Coordinates of C-alpha atoms and ligand atoms in Angstrom, one line a residue:
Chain A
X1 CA -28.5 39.1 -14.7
X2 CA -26.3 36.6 -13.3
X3 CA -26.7 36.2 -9.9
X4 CA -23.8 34.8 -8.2
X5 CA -20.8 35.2 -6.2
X6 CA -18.5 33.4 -4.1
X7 CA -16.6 34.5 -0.5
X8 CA -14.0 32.9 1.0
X9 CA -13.3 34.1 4.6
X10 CA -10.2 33.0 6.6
X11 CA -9.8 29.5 5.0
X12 CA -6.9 27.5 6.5
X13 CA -5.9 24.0 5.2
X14 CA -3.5 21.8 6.7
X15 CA -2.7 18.2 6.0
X16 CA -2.1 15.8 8.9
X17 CA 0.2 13.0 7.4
X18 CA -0.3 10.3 10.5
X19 CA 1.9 7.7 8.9
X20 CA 4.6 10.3 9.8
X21 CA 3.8 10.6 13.7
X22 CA 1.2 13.5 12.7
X23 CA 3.6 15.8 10.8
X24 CA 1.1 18.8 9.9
X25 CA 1.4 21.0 6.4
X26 CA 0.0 23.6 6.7
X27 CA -1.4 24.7 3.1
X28 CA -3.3 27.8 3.5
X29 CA -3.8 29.8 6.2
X30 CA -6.4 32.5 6.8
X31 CA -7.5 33.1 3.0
X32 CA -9.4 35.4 1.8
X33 CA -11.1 35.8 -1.9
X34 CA -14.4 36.9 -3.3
X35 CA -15.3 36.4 -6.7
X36 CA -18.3 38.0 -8.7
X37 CA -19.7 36.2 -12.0
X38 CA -18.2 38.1 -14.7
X39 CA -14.8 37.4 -13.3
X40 CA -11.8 35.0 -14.2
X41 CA -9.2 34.5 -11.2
X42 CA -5.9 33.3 -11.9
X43 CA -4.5 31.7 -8.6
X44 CA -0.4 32.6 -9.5
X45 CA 2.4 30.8 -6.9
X46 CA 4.9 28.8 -6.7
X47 CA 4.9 24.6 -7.4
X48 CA 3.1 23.5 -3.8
X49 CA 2.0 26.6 -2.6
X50 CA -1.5 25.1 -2.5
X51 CA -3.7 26.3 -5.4
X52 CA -4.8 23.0 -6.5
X53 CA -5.4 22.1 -2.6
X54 CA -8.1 25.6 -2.8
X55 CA -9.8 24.5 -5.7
X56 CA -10.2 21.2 -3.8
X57 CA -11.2 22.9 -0.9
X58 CA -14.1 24.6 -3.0
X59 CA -15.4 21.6 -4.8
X60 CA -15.3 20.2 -1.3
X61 CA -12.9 17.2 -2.2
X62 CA -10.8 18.5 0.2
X63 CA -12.1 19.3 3.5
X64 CA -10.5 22.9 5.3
X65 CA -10.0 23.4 8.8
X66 CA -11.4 26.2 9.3
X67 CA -12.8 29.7 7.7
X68 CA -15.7 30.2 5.3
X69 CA -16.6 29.0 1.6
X70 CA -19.3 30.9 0.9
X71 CA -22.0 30.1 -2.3
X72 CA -24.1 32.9 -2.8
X73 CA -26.7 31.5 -5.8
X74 CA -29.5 33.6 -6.2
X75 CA -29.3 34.6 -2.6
X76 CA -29.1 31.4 -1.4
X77 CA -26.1 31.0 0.4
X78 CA -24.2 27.9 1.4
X79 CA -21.2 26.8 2.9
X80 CA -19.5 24.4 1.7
X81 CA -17.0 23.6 4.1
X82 CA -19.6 22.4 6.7
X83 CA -22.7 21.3 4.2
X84 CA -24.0 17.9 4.2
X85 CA -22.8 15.4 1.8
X86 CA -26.2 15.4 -0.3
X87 CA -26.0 19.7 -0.1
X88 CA -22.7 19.1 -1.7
X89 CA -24.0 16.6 -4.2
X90 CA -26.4 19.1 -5.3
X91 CA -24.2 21.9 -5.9
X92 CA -21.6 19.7 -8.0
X93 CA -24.9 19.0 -10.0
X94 CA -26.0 22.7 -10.6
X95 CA -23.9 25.3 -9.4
X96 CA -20.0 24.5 -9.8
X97 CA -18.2 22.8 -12.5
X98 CA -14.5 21.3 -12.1
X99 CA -12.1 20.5 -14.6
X100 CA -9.3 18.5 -12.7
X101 CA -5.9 18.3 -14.3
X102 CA -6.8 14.1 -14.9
X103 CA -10.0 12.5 -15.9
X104 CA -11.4 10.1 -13.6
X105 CA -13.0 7.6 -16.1
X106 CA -15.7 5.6 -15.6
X107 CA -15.5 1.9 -16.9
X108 CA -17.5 1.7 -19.8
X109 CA -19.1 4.4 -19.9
X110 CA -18.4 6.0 -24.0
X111 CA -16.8 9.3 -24.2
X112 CA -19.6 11.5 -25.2
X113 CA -21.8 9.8 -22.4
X114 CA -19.6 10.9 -20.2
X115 CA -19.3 14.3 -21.7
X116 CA -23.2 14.6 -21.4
X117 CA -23.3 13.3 -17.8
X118 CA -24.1 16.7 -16.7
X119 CA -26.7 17.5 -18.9
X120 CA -28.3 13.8 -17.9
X121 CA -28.3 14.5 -14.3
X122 CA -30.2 17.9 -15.6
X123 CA -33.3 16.0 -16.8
X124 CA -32.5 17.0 -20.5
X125 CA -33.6 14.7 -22.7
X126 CA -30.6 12.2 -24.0
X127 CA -30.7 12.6 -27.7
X128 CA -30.1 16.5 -27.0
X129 CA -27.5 15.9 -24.3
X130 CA -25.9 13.6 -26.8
X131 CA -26.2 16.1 -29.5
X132 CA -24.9 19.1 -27.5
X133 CA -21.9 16.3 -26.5
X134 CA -21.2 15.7 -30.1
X135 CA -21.0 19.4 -31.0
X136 CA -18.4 20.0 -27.7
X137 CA -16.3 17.1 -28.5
X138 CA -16.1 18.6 -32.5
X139 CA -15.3 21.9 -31.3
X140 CA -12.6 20.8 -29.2
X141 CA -11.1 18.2 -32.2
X142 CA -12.0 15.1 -30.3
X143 CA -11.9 12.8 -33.0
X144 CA -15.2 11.6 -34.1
X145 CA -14.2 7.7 -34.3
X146 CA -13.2 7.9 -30.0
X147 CA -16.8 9.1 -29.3
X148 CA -18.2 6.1 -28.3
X149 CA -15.1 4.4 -26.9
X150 CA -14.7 4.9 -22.9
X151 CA -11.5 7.2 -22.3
X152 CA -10.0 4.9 -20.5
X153 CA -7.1 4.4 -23.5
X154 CA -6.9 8.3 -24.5
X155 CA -3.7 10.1 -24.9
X156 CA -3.4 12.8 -21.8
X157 CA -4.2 15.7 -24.1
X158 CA -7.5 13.4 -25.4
X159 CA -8.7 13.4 -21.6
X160 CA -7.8 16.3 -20.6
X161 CA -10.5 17.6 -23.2
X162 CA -13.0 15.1 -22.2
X163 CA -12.3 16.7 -19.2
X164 CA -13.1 20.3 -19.9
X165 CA -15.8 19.3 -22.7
X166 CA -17.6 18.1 -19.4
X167 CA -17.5 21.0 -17.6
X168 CA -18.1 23.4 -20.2
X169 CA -21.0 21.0 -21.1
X170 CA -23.5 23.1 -18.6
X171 CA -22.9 26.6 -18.1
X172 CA -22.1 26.2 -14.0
X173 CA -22.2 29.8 -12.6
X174 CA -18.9 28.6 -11.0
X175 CA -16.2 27.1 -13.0
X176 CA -12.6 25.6 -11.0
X177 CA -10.1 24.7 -14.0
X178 CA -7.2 23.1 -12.8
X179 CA -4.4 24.0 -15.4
X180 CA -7.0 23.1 -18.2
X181 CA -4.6 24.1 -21.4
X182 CA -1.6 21.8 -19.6
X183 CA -1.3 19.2 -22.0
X184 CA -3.0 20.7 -25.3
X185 CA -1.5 22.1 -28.5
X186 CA -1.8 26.1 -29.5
X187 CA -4.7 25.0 -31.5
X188 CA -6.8 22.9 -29.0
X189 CA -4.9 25.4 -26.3
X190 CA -7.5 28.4 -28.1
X191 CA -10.1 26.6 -28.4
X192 CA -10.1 26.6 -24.3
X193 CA -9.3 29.8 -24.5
X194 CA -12.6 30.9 -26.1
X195 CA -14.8 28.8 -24.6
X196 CA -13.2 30.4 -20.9
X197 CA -13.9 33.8 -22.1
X198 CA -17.5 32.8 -23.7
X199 CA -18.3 31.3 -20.0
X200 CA -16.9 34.5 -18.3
X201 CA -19.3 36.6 -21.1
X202 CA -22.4 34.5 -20.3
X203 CA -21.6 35.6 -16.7
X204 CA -19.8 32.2 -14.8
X205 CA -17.2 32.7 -11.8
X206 CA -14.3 31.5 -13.1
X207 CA -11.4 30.6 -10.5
X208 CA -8.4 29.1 -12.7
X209 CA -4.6 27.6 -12.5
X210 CA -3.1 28.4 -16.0
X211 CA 0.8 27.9 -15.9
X212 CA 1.2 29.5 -19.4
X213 CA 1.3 33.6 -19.2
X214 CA -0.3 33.7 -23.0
X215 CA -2.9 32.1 -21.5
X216 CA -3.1 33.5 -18.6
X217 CA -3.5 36.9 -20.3
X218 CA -6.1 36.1 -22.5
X219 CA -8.4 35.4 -19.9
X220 CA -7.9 36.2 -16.4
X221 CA -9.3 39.5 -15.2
X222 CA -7.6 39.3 -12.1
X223 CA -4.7 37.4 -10.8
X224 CA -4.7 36.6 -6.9
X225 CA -1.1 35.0 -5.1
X226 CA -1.3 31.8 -3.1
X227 CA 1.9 32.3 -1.0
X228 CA 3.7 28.8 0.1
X229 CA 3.5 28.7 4.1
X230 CA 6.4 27.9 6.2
X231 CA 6.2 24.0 7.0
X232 CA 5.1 24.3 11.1
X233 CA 7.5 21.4 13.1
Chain B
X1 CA -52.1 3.9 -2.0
X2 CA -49.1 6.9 -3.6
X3 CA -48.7 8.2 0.2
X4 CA -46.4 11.0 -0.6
X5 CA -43.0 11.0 0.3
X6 CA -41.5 13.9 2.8
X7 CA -38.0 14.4 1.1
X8 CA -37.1 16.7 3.9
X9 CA -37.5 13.5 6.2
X10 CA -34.7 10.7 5.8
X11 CA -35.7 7.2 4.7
X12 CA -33.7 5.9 7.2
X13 CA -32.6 7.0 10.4
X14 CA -30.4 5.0 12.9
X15 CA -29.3 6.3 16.3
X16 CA -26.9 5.1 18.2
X17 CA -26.8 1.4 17.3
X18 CA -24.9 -1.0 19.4
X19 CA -24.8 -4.6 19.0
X20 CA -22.6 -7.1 21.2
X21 CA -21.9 -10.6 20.6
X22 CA -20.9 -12.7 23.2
X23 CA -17.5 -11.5 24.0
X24 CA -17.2 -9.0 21.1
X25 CA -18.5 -6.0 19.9
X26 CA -20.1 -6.3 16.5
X27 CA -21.0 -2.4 16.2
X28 CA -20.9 0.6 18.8
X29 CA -22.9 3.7 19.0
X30 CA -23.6 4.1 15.3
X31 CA -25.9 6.8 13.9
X32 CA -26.5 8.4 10.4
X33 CA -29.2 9.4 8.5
X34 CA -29.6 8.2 4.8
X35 CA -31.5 10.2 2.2
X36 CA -34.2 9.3 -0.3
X37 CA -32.2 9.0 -3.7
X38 CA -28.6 8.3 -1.2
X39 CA -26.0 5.7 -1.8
X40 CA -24.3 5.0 1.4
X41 CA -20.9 2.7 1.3
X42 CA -19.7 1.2 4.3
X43 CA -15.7 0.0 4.4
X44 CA -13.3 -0.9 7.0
X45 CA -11.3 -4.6 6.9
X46 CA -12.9 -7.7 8.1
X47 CA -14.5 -7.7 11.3
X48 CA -14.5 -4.0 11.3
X49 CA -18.3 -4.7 11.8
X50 CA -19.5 -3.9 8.5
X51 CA -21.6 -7.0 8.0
X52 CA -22.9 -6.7 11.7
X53 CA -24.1 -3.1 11.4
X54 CA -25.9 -4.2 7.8
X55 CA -27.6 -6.8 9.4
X56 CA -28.7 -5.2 11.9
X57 CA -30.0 -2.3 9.5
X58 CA -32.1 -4.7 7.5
X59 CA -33.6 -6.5 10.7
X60 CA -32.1 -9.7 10.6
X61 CA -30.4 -9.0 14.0
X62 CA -31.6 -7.4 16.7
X63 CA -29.2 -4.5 18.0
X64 CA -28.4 -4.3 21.7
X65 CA -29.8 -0.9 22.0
X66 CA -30.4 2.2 19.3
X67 CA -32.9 3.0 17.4
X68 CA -33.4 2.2 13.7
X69 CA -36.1 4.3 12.0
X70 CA -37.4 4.1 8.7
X71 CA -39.4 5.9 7.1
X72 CA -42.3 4.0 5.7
X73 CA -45.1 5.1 2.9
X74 CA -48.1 5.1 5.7
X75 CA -47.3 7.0 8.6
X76 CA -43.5 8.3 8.5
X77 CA -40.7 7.8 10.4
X78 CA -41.3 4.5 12.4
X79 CA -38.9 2.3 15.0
X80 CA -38.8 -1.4 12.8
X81 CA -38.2 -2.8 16.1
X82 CA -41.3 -1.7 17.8
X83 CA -42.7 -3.3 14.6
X84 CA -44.7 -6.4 14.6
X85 CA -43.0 -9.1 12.9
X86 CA -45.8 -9.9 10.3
X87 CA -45.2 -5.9 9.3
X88 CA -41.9 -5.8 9.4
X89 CA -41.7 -8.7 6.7
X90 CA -44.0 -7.3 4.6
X91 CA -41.9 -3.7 4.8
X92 CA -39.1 -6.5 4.0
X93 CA -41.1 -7.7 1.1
X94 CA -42.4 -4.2 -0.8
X95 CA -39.9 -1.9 0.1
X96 CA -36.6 -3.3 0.6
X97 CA -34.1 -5.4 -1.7
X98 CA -31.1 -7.4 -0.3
X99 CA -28.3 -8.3 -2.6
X100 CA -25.7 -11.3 -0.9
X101 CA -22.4 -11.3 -2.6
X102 CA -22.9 -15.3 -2.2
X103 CA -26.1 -15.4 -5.3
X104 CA -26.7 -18.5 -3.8
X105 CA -28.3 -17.0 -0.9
X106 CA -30.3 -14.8 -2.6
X107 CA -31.9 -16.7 -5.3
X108 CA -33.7 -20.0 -5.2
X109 CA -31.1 -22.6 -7.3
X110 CA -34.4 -24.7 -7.6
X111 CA -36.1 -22.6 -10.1
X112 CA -35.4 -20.8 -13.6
X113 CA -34.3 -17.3 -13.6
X114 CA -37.4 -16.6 -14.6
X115 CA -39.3 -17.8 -11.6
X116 CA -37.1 -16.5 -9.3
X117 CA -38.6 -12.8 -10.1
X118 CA -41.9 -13.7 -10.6
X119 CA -41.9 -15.3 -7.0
X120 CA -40.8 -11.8 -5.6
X121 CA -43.6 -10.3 -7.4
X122 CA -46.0 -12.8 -6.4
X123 CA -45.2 -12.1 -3.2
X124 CA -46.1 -8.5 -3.1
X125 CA -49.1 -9.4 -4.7
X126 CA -48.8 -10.0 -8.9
X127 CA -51.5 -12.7 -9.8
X128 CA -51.4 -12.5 -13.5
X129 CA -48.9 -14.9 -15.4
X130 CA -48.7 -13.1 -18.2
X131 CA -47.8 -10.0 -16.6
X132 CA -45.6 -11.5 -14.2
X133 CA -43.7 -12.7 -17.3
X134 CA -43.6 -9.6 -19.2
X135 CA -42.4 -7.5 -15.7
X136 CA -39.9 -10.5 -15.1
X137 CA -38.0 -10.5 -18.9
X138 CA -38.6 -6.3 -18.6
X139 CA -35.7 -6.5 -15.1
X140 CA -33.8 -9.4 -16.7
X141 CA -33.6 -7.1 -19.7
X142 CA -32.6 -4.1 -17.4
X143 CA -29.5 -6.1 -16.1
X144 CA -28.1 -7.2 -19.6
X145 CA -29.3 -11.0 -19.0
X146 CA -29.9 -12.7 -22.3
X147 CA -33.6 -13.2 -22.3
X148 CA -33.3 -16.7 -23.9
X149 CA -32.0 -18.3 -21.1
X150 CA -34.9 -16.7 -18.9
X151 CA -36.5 -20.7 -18.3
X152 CA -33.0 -22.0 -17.5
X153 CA -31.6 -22.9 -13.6
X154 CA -29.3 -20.4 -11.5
X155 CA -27.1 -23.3 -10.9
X156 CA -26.4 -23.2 -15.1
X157 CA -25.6 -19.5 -14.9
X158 CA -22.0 -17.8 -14.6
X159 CA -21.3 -16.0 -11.2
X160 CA -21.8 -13.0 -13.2
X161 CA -25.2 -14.1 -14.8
X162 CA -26.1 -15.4 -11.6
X163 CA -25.9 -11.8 -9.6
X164 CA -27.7 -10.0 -12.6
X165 CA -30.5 -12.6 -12.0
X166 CA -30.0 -11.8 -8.0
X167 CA -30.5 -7.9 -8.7
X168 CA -33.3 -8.5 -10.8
X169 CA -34.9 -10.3 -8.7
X170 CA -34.8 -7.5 -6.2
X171 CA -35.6 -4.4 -8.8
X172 CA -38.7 -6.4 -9.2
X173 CA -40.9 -5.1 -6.5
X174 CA -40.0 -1.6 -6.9
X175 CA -38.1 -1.4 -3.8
X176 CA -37.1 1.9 -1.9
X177 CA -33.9 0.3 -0.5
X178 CA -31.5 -1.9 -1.0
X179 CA -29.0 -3.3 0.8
X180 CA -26.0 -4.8 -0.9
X181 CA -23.0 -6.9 1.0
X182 CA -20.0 -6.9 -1.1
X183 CA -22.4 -7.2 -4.4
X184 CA -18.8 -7.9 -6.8
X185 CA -17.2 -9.4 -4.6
X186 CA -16.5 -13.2 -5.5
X187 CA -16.9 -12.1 -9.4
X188 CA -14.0 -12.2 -12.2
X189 CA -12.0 -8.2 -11.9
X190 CA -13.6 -8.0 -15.9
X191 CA -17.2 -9.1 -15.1
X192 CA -17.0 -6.7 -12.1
X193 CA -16.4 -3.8 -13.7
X194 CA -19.7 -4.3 -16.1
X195 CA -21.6 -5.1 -13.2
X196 CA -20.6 -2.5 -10.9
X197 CA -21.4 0.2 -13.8
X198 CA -24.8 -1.0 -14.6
X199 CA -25.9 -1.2 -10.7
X200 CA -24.1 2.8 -10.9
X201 CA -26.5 3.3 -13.7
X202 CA -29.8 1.4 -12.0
X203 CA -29.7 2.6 -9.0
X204 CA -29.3 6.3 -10.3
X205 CA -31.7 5.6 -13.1
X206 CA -34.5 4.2 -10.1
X207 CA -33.7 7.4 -7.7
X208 CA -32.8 4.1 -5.3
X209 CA -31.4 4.4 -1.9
X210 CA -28.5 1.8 -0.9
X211 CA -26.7 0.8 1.8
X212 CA -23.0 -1.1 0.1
X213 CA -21.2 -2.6 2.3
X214 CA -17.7 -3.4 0.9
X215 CA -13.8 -3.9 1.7
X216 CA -12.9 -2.5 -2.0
X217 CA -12.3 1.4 -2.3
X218 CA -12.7 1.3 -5.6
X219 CA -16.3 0.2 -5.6
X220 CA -17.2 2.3 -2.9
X221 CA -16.0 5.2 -5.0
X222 CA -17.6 4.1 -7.6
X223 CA -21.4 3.3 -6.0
X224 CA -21.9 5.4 -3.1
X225 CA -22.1 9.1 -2.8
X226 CA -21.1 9.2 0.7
X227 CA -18.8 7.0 3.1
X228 CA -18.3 5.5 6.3
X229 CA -15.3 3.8 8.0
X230 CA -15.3 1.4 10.1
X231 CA -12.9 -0.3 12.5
X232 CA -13.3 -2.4 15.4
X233 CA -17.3 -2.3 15.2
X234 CA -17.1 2.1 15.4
X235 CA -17.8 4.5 12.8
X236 CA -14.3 6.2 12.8
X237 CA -15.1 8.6 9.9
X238 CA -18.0 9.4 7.4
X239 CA -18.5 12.1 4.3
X240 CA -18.4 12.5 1.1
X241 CA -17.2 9.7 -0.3
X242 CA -14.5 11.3 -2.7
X243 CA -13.4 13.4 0.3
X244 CA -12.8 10.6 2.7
X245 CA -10.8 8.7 -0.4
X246 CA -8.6 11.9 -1.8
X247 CA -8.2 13.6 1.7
X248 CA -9.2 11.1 5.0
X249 CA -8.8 12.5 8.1
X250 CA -8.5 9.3 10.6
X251 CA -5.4 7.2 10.7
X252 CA -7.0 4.0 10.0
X253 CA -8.5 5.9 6.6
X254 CA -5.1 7.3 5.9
X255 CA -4.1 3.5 6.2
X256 CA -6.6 2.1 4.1
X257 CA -6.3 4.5 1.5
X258 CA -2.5 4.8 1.3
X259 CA -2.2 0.3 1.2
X260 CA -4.2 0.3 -2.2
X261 CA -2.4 0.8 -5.5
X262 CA -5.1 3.4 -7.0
X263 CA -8.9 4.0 -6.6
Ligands
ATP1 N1 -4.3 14.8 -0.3 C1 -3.1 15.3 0.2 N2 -2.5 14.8 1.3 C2 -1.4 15.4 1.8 N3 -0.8 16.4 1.3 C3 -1.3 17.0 0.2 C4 -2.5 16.5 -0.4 N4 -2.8 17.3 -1.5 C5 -1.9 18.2 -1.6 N5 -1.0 18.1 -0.5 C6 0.2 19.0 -0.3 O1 -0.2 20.3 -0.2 C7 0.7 21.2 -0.8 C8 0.1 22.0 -1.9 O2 -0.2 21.2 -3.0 P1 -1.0 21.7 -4.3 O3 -1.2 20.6 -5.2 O4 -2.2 22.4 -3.8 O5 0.0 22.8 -4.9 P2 -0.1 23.6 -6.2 O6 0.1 25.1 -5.8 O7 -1.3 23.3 -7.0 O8 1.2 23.1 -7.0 P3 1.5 22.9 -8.6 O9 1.7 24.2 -9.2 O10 2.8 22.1 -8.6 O11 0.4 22.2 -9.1 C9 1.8 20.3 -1.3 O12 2.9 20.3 -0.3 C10 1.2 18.9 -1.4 O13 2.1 17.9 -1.2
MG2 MG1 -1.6 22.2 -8.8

């Protein structure tokens, strides 16, 4: 049994722009949204209503004002909002996995490298890491010849599934997947589509931002609003 | 001789350090803890106080008042500046690296690449050439220095090749920490890059703690796992370092962040 679940208590999010004499946007205010493993969210709002700023906010790249993000991994229970950098650190490493709409590439570093990153910072030996990178990358049409080139140069639909092959690479009992099928074909498009409902099957907590409705449908259990706040003066 | 190491215990713990110069301040009331297997970067424009605070970390100033502890292999957490001075060279010596961003002040220009490790090694100790050799060509290897040139002079050496021989030189002993000031900083934006990625991948690789002091976003995002800001000598905000960069808090962050092109 998969032991995990996530509870997000009264999370607000503003943005304190100081270049502007403080203007404050407010993002979210006073969320609320529990997720079992098992389960596939689909956050569903309008263009700036803040679901990327959420996932943020749970991968702790974005730091909330104020509530509760709370990690429940077999009974150990963190919060992310107010854990330590290094607590943090550790939880990108074995609890959640983030596929962001753009890859942040390292210099140098060869696609399926960076693929097997995750596995690495595991401990798991690199010729399986490399192997299990390989067989990701195949699956999800990567071209064998860009394997050991850095994706630095890749077309946006290339990175975007460096991207996802990197967080599907582990199976993370949370997964945050910021429009992952944005810039793929139908054909790479299903092939995120299975491996989002294989993760779900195996028992991950899936929180997702899928723009298309096909998609959408094919793998969220339940779909939760992010309403846009009125701007404070 | 393993003494084991507490990993619920920092390896280094400063408290309120505060250092004046004569007229100025160099760096007020700063305190952080740093973490076995933790990369700390430290950013903020000249002067901010970056360079003061580092020194002052590694014991080649003397802070005004604070506490620096570290945490050494025989008893734990201890003040370096309750130290003796013949103990706190030797702490200097086995567990400690210092990488300048000037190679010339870290390596001897008088002797071959080569020789510049080995004397490291002989200080902590090594007697035997042959395996002062072998270690030596082993941490030239480990920073992508052509071996063949292992007998030549520094001063024959690129910038580039000149820094790899610098960090090799401090891998050498094993070190727990290093401290680096502005390691890329007076290299070519190509041979930065390479350099920058394989300390990334050495310092990971050796479960290393650092302490990066740097102006450049870019490599602090890069190197360290965690941030702090400085400006007029004061720490005006610290985290996670992708935080700070992709949502900083402080005006002067905001600032910094939002006058570079991308990082
Ligand atoms: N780092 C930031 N600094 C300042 N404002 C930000 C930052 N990140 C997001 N915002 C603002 O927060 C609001 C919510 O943005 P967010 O990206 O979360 O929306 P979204 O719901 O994901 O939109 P879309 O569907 O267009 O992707 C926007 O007004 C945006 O400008
Ligand atoms: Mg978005």
């Amino acid at each position: 049994m998969n032991d995990f679940s996530l509870n997000i208590e009264n999370l607000s999010k503003s943005f304190t722009i100081h270049a502007q004499g403080g203007l404050r946007l407010p993002v979210l205010k006073s969320f609320d949204l529990d997720v079992a493993s098992g389960e596939c969210i689909a956050l569903v709002g309008p263009s700036g209503a803040g679901k990327s700023t959420l996932l943020r906010c749970i991968y702790a790249n974005y730091l909330a004002d104020s509530g509760r993000i709370a990690l429940n991994n077999h009974g150990e229970v963190v919060d992310i909002r107010t854990a330590a950098p290094r607590e943090v650190l550790k939880l990108r490493q074995h609890v959640i996995g983030y596929v962001s709409q753009f890859l942040r590439v390292i210099p140098r570093v060869p696609t399926v490298q960076v693929v097997a990153e995750p596995l690495r910072d595991r401990n798991i030996p690199a010729d399986e890491a490399t192997a299990r990178a390989e067989k990701l990358l195949a699956r999800l049409n990567v071209p064998e010849k860009l394997w050991q080139i850095p994706p630095a140069t890749f077309s946006g639909g290339e990175q975007q599934r460096v991207n996802i092959a990197r967080g599907f690479i582990y199976d993370f009992p949370l997964l945050l997947l910021d429009e992952p099928t944005a810039s793929l074909d139908r054909a790479n498009g299903s092939v995120v589509i299975e491996l989002i409902n294989e993760a779900r099957e195996r028992g991950a907590a899936i929180i997702g931002i899928f723009h298309d409705e096909d998609v959408r449908a094919e793998v969220a259990t339940r779909l939760v609003e992010v309403q846009p706040l009125q701007a404070a003066a | 001789m393993t003494a084991l190491m507490d990993q619920d215990q920092p390896l280094l713990r400063v408290s309120s350090v505060t250092k004046y110069y004569d007229l100025m301040i160099g760096c007020r009331n700063v305190s952080f803890d740093l973490w076995p297997g933790e990369v700390l970067g430290i950013v903020g424009e000249s002067g901010s106080g970056k360079s003061t605070l580092l020194n002052c970390l590694s014991t080649r100033l003397e802070p005004n008042s604070g506490a620096i502890e570290y945490n050494t292999r025989a008893s734990g957490l201890v003040d370096l500046f309750t130290m003796s001075e013949a103990e706190r060279r030797m702490l200097m010596r086995t567990d400690w690296g210092f990488v300048h961003q000037n190679p010339r002040d870290g390596l001897r220009m008088g002797v071959s690449a080569g020789a510049n490790i080995g004397e490291r090694m002989m200080a902590v100790g090594a007697r035997v050439y042959g395996d002062i050799r072998e270690s030596a060509a082993h941490w030239l290897g480990r920073v992508e220095f052509d071996i063949d040139r292992m007998d030549h002079l520094p001063s024959t050496f690129s910038g580039g090749m000149q820094q790899r021989v610098q960090i090799a030189r401090n891998l050498a002993v094993n070190p727990r920490l290093i401290f680096m000031d502005e390691p890329t900083g007076g290299l070519d934006v190509s041979v930065q890059a390479r350099l920058l990625d394989l300390l990334r991948e050495l310092v990971g690789d050796l479960g290393l703690s650092a302490i990066v002091v740097t102006h450049d976003l870019a490599v602090a995002r890069l190197l360290s796992h965690r941030l702090m800001v400085m400006r007029n000598g004061e720490v005006v905000e610290s985290g996670l370092t992708d935080q700070v960069l992709d949502d900083p808090q402080h005006p002067y962050t905001q600032l910094l962040v939002s006058s570079i092109l991308q990082v």
